[in-house]
Short mmCIF file of C-alpha atoms and ligand atoms in Angstrom, two decimals:
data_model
loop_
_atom_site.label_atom_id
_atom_site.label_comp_id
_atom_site.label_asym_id
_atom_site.label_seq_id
_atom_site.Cartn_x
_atom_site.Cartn_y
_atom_site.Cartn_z
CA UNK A 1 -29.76 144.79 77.90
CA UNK A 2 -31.98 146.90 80.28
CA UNK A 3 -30.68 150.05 81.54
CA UNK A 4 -30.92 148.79 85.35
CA UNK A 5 -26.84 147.76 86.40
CA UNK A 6 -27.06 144.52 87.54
CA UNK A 7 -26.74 144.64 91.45
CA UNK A 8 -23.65 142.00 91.48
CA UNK A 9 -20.73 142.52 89.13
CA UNK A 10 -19.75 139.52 87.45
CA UNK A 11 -16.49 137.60 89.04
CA UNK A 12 -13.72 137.14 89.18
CA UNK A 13 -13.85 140.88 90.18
CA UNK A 14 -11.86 143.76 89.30
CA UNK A 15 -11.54 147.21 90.68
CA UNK A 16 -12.39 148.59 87.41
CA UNK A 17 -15.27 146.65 86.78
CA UNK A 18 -16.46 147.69 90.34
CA UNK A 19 -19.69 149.99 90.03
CA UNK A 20 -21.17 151.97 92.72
CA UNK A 21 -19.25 152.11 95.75
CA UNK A 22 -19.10 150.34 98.97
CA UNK A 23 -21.78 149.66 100.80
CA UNK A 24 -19.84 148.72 103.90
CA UNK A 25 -21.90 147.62 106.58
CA UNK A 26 -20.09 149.13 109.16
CA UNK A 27 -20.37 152.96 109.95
CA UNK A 28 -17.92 155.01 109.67
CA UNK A 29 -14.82 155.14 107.08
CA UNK A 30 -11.99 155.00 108.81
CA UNK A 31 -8.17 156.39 108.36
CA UNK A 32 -5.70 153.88 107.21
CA UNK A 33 -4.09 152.52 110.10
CA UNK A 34 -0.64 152.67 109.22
CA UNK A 35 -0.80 156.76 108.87
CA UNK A 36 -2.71 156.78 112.65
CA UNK A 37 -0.38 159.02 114.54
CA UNK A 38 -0.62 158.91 118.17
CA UNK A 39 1.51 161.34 120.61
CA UNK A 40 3.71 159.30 122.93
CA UNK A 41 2.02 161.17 125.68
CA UNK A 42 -1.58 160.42 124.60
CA UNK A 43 -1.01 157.05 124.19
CA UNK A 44 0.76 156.52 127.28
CA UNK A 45 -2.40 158.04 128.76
CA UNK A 46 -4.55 155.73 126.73
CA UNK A 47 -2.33 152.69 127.75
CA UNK A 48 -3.41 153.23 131.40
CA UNK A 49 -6.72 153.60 131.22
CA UNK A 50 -7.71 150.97 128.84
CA UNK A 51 -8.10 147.90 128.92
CA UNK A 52 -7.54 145.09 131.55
CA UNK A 53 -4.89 142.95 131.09
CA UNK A 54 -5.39 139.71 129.39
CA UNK A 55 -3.98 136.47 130.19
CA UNK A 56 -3.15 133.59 128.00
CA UNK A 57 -5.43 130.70 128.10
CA UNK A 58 -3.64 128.19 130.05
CA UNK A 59 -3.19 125.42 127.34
CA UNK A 60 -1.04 128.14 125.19
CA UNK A 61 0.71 129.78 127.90
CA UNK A 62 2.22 126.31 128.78
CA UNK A 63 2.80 125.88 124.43
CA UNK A 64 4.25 128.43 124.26
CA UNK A 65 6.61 128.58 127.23
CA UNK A 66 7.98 125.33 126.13
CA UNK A 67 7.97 126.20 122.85
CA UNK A 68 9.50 129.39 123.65
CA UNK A 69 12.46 127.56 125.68
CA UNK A 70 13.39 126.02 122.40
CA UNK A 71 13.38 128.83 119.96
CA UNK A 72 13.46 132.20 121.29
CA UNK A 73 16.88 133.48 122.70
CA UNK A 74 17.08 133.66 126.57
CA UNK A 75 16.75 137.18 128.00
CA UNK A 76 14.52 138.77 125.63
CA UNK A 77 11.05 138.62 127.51
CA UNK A 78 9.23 137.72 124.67
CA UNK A 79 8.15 134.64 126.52
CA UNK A 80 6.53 137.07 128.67
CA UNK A 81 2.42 137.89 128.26
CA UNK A 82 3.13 141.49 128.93
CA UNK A 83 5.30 142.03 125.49
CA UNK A 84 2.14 141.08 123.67
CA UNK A 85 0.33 142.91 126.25
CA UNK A 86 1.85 145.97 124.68
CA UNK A 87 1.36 145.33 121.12
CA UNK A 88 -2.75 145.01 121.63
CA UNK A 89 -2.44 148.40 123.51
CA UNK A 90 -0.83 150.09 120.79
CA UNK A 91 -2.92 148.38 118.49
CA UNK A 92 -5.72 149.35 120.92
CA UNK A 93 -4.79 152.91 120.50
CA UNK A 94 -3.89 153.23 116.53
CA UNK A 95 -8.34 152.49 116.82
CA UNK A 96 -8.69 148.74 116.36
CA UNK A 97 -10.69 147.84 118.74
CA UNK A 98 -12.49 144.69 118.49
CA UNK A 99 -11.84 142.87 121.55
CA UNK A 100 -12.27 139.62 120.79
CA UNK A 101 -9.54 140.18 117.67
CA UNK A 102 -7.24 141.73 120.40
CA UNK A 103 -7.79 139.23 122.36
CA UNK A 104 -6.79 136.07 120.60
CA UNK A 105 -3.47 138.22 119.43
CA UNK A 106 -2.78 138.95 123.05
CA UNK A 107 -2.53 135.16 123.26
CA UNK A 108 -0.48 133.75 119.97
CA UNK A 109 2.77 134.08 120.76
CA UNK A 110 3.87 135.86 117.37
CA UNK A 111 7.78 135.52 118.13
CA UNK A 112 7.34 131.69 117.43
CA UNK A 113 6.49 132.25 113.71
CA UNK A 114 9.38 134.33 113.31
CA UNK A 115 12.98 133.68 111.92
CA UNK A 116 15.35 134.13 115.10
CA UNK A 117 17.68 136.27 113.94
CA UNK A 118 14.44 139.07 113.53
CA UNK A 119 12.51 137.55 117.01
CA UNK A 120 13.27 141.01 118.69
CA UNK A 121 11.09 143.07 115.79
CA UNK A 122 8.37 140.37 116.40
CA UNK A 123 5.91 142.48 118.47
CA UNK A 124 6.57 145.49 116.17
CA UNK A 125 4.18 146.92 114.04
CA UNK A 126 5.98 145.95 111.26
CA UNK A 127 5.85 142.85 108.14
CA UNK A 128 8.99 140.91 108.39
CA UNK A 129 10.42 138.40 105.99
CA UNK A 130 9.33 134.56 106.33
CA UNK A 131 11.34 132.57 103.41
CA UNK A 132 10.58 131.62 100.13
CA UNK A 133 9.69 135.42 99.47
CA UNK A 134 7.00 135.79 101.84
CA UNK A 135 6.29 137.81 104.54
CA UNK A 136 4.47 137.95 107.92
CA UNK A 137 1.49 140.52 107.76
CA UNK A 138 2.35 143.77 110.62
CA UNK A 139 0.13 143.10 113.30
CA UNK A 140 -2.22 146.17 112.62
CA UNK A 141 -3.09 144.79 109.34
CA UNK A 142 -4.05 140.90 110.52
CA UNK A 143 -6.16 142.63 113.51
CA UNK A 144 -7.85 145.04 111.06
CA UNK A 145 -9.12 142.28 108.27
CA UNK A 146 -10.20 140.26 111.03
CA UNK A 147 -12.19 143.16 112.30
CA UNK A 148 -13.41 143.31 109.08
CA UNK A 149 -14.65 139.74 108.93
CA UNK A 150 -16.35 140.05 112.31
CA UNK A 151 -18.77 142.36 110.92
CA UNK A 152 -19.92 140.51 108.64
CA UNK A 153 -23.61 139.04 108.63
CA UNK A 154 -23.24 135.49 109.73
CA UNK A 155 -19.91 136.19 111.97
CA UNK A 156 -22.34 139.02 113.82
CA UNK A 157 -25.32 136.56 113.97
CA UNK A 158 -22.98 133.70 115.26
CA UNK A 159 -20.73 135.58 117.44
CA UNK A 160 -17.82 134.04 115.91
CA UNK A 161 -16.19 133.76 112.63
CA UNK A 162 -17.68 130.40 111.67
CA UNK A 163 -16.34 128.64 108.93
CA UNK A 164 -12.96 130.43 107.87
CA UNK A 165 -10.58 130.23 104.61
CA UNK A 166 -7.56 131.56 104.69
CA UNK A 167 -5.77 131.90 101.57
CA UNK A 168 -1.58 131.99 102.16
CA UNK A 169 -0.98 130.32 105.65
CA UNK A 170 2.70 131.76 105.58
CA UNK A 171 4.27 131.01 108.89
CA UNK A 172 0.64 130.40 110.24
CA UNK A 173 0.76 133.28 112.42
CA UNK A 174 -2.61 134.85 111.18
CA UNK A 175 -4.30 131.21 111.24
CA UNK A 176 -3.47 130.93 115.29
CA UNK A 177 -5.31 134.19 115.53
CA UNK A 178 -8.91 133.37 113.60
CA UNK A 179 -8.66 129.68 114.98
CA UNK A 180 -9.08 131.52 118.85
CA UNK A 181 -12.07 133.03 117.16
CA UNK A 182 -13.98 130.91 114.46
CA UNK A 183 -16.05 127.13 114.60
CA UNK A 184 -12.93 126.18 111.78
CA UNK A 185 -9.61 127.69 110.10
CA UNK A 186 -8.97 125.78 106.82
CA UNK A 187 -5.88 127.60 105.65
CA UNK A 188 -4.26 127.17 102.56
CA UNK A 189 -0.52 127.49 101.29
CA UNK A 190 1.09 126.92 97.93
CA UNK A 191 4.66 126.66 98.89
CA UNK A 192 5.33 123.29 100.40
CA UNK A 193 8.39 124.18 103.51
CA UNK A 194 5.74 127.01 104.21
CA UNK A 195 3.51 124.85 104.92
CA UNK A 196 5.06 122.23 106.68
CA UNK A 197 6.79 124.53 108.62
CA UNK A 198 3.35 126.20 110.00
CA UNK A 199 2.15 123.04 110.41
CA UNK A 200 4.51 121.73 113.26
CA UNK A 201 4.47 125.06 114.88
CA UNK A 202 0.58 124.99 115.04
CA UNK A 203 1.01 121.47 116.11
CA UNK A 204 3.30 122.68 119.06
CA UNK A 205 0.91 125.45 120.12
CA UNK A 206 -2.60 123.52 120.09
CA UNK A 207 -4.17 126.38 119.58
CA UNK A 208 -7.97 126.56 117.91
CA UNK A 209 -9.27 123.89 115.03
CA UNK A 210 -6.64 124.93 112.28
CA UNK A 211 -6.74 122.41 109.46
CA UNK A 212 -3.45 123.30 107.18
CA UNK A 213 -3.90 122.28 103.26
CA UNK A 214 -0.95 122.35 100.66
CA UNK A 215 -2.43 123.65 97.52
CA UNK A 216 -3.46 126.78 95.66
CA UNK A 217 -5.88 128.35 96.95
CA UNK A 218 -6.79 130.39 94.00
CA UNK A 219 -9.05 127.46 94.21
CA UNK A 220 -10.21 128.10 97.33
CA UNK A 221 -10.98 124.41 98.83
CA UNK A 222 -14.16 123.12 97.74
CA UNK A 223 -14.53 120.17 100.62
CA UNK A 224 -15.38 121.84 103.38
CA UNK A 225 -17.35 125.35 101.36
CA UNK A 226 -19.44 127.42 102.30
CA UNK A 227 -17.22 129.96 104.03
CA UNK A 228 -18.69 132.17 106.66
CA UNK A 229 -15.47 134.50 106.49
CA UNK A 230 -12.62 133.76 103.88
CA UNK A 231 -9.27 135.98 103.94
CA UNK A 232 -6.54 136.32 101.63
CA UNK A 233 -3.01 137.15 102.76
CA UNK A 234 -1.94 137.64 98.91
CA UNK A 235 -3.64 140.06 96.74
CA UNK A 236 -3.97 139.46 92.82
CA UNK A 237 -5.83 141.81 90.35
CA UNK A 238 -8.98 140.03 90.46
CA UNK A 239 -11.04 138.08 92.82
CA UNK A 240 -10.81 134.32 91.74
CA UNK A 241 -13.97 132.98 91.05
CA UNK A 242 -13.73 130.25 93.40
CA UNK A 243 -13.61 132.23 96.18
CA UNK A 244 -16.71 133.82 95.58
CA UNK A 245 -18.42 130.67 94.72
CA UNK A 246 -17.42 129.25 98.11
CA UNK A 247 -19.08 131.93 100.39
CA UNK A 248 -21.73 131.56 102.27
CA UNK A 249 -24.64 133.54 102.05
CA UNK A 250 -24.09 136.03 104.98
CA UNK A 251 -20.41 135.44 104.73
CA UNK A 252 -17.52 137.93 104.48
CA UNK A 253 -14.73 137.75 102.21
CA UNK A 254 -11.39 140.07 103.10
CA UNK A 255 -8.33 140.46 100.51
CA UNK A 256 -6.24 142.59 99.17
CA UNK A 257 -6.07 143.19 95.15
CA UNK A 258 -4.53 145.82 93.22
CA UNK A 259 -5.78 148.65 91.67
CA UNK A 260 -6.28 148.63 87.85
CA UNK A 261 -3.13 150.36 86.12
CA UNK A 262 -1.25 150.18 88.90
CA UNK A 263 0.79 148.84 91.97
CA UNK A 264 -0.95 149.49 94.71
CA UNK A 265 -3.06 147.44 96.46
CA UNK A 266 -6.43 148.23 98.28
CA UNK A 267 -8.89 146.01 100.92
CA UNK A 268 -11.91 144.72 99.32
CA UNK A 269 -14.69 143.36 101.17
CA UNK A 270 -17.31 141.29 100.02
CA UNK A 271 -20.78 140.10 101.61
CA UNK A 272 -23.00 137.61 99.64
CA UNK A 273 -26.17 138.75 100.49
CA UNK A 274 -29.96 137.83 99.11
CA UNK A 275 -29.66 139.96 96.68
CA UNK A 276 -25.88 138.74 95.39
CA UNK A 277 -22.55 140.45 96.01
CA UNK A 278 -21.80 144.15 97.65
CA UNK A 279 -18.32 145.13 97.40
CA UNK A 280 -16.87 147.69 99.25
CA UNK A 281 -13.18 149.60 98.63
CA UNK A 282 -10.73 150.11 101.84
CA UNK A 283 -7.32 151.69 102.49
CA UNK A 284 -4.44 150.62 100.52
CA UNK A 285 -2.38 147.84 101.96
CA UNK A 286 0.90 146.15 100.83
CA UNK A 287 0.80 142.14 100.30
CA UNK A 288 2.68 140.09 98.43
CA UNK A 289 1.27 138.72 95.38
CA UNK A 290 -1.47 136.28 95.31
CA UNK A 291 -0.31 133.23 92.21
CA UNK A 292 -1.30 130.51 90.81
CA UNK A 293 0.45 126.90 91.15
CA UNK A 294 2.45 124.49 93.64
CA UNK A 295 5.89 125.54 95.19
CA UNK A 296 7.20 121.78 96.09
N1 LIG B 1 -1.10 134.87 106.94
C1 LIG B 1 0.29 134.70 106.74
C2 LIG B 1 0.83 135.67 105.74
C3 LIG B 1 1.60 134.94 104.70
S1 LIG B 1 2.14 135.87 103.33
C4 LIG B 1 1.06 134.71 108.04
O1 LIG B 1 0.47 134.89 109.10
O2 LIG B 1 2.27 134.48 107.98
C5 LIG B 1 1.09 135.27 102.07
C6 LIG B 1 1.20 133.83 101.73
O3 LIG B 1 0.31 133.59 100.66
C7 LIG B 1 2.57 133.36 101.26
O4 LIG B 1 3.02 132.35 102.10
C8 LIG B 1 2.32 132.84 99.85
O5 LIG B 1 3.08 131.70 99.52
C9 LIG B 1 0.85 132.52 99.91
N2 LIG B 1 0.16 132.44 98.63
C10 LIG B 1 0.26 133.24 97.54
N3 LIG B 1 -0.55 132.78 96.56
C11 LIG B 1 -1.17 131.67 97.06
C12 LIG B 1 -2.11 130.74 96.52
N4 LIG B 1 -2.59 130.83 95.28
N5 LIG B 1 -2.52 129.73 97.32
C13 LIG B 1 -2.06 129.59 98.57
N6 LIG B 1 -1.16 130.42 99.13
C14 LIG B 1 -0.72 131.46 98.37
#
């Protein structure tokens, strides 16, 4: 073997196979969101002088009113724009600032995906529980991956997200958000009433071109590869193969995956490029474990 590394680590990948570090196409590291402090006082400065306020497109503010009607509890304003309103400012503020990723949350109504006896913590920075196990990602953590994604090569060069995977549709939450913002969502989900249940919500809210897909996506889903962006909403502690095989040159691909020899979890990135795969290492983040295998 020549003494040159090769430039792109064989896969599945594993934190301690990683080599050099990140090359992360993006400037600046940044903090980990979820230790951003902000003074009350700044940010209520911040809140009024940023940004304009954003208006659901009509098709999902009429959804989502009806759909609202049916499931949230009356008097809780969560039907309301300005609730969500709130959450991209603070989002705004903790330094996420890709507008078209605080857009499209502005306009998914999140309290929809959410159990009703939690609805009131739904615009709260905060993971809450799902069924089955699973969780909803906290808003600062769907609008940061997606960030990620959008700087990738082909989602700069296309404006857009293109072709998306999403691995672990949950309640389908973070699927409404990349659908508002890519040519195609395919979304996958291993545990059956997961699915089914996203599925008639996303059916209610007509929101972008989702296409929902019971299976594992350890797998990825071979039909409709290449991926422009794929994202996985369940780390393991290696990058399946598959998932790698399925992006595009120019693509992205956003997951968490633990660190070797122990619990915690960190973002990886990964751009196929000309040359193969660059990796890069992000803040630690908390997701619930990626597996193998059908939950009927
Ligand atoms: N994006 C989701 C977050 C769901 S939590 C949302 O907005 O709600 C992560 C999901 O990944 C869980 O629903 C879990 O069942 C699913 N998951 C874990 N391993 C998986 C696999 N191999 N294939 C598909 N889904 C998987």
């Amino acid at each position: 073997m020549s003494g040159s590394a090769p430039r792109a680590p064989k896969f599945p990948l594993r934190l301690d196979q990683m080599t050099a570090p990140a090359r992360l196409p993006a400037a600046a590291p940044r903090k980990p969101i979820a230790k951003t402090v902000v003074k009350p006082a700044l940010a209520r400065t911040l809140v009024a002088n940023q940004r304009p306020v954003l208006r659901p497109q009509a098709h999902v503010q009429h959804a989502h009113t009806e759909a609202t009607r049916r499931v949230a509890p009356s008097g809780l304003g969560l039907d309301s724009a300005d609730v969500r309103q709130r959450m991209v400012r603070r989002l705004h503020v903790a330094g996420l600032h890709a507008d078209a990723v605080l857009d499209a949350m502005a306009r998914v109504p999140r309290h929809l995906f959410i159990d009703p006896a939690l609805v009131t913590q739904a615009y709260e920075d905060t993971s809450l529980p799902i069924g089955h196990g699973q969780t909803i990602s906290k808003p600062s953590v769907v609008a940061r991956m997606i960030e990620l994604l959008l700087q990738g090569s082909n989602a700069r060069a296309k404006g857009s997200l293109g072709r998306v995977l999403e691995v672990g549709t949950g309640c389908g939450y973070q699927a409404a958000v990349l659908s508002l913002m890519a040519r195609q969502v395919i979304s996958v989900e291993r545990v059956r009433p997961l699915h089914d249940k996203a599925r008639s919500m996303l059916d209610r809210l007509h929101v972008g071109p989702v296409r929902l897909v019971y299976g594992d996506g350890m797998l990825g889903h071979a039909p409709n590869a290449p991926y422009d962006s794929i994202i996985a909403a369940a780390g393991g502690d290696a990058l399946p193969q598959a998932w790698l095989d399925q992006l595009a040159l120019g693509g992205r691909l956003v997951s968490p995956m633990r660190q070797p020899g122990s619990a915690q979890q960190v973002l990886v990135v990964v751009d196929r490029t000309e040359r193969g795969c660059v990796h890069s290492v992000h803040e630690s983040v908390s997701f619930v474990p990626l597996k193998s295998g059908l939950v009927g």
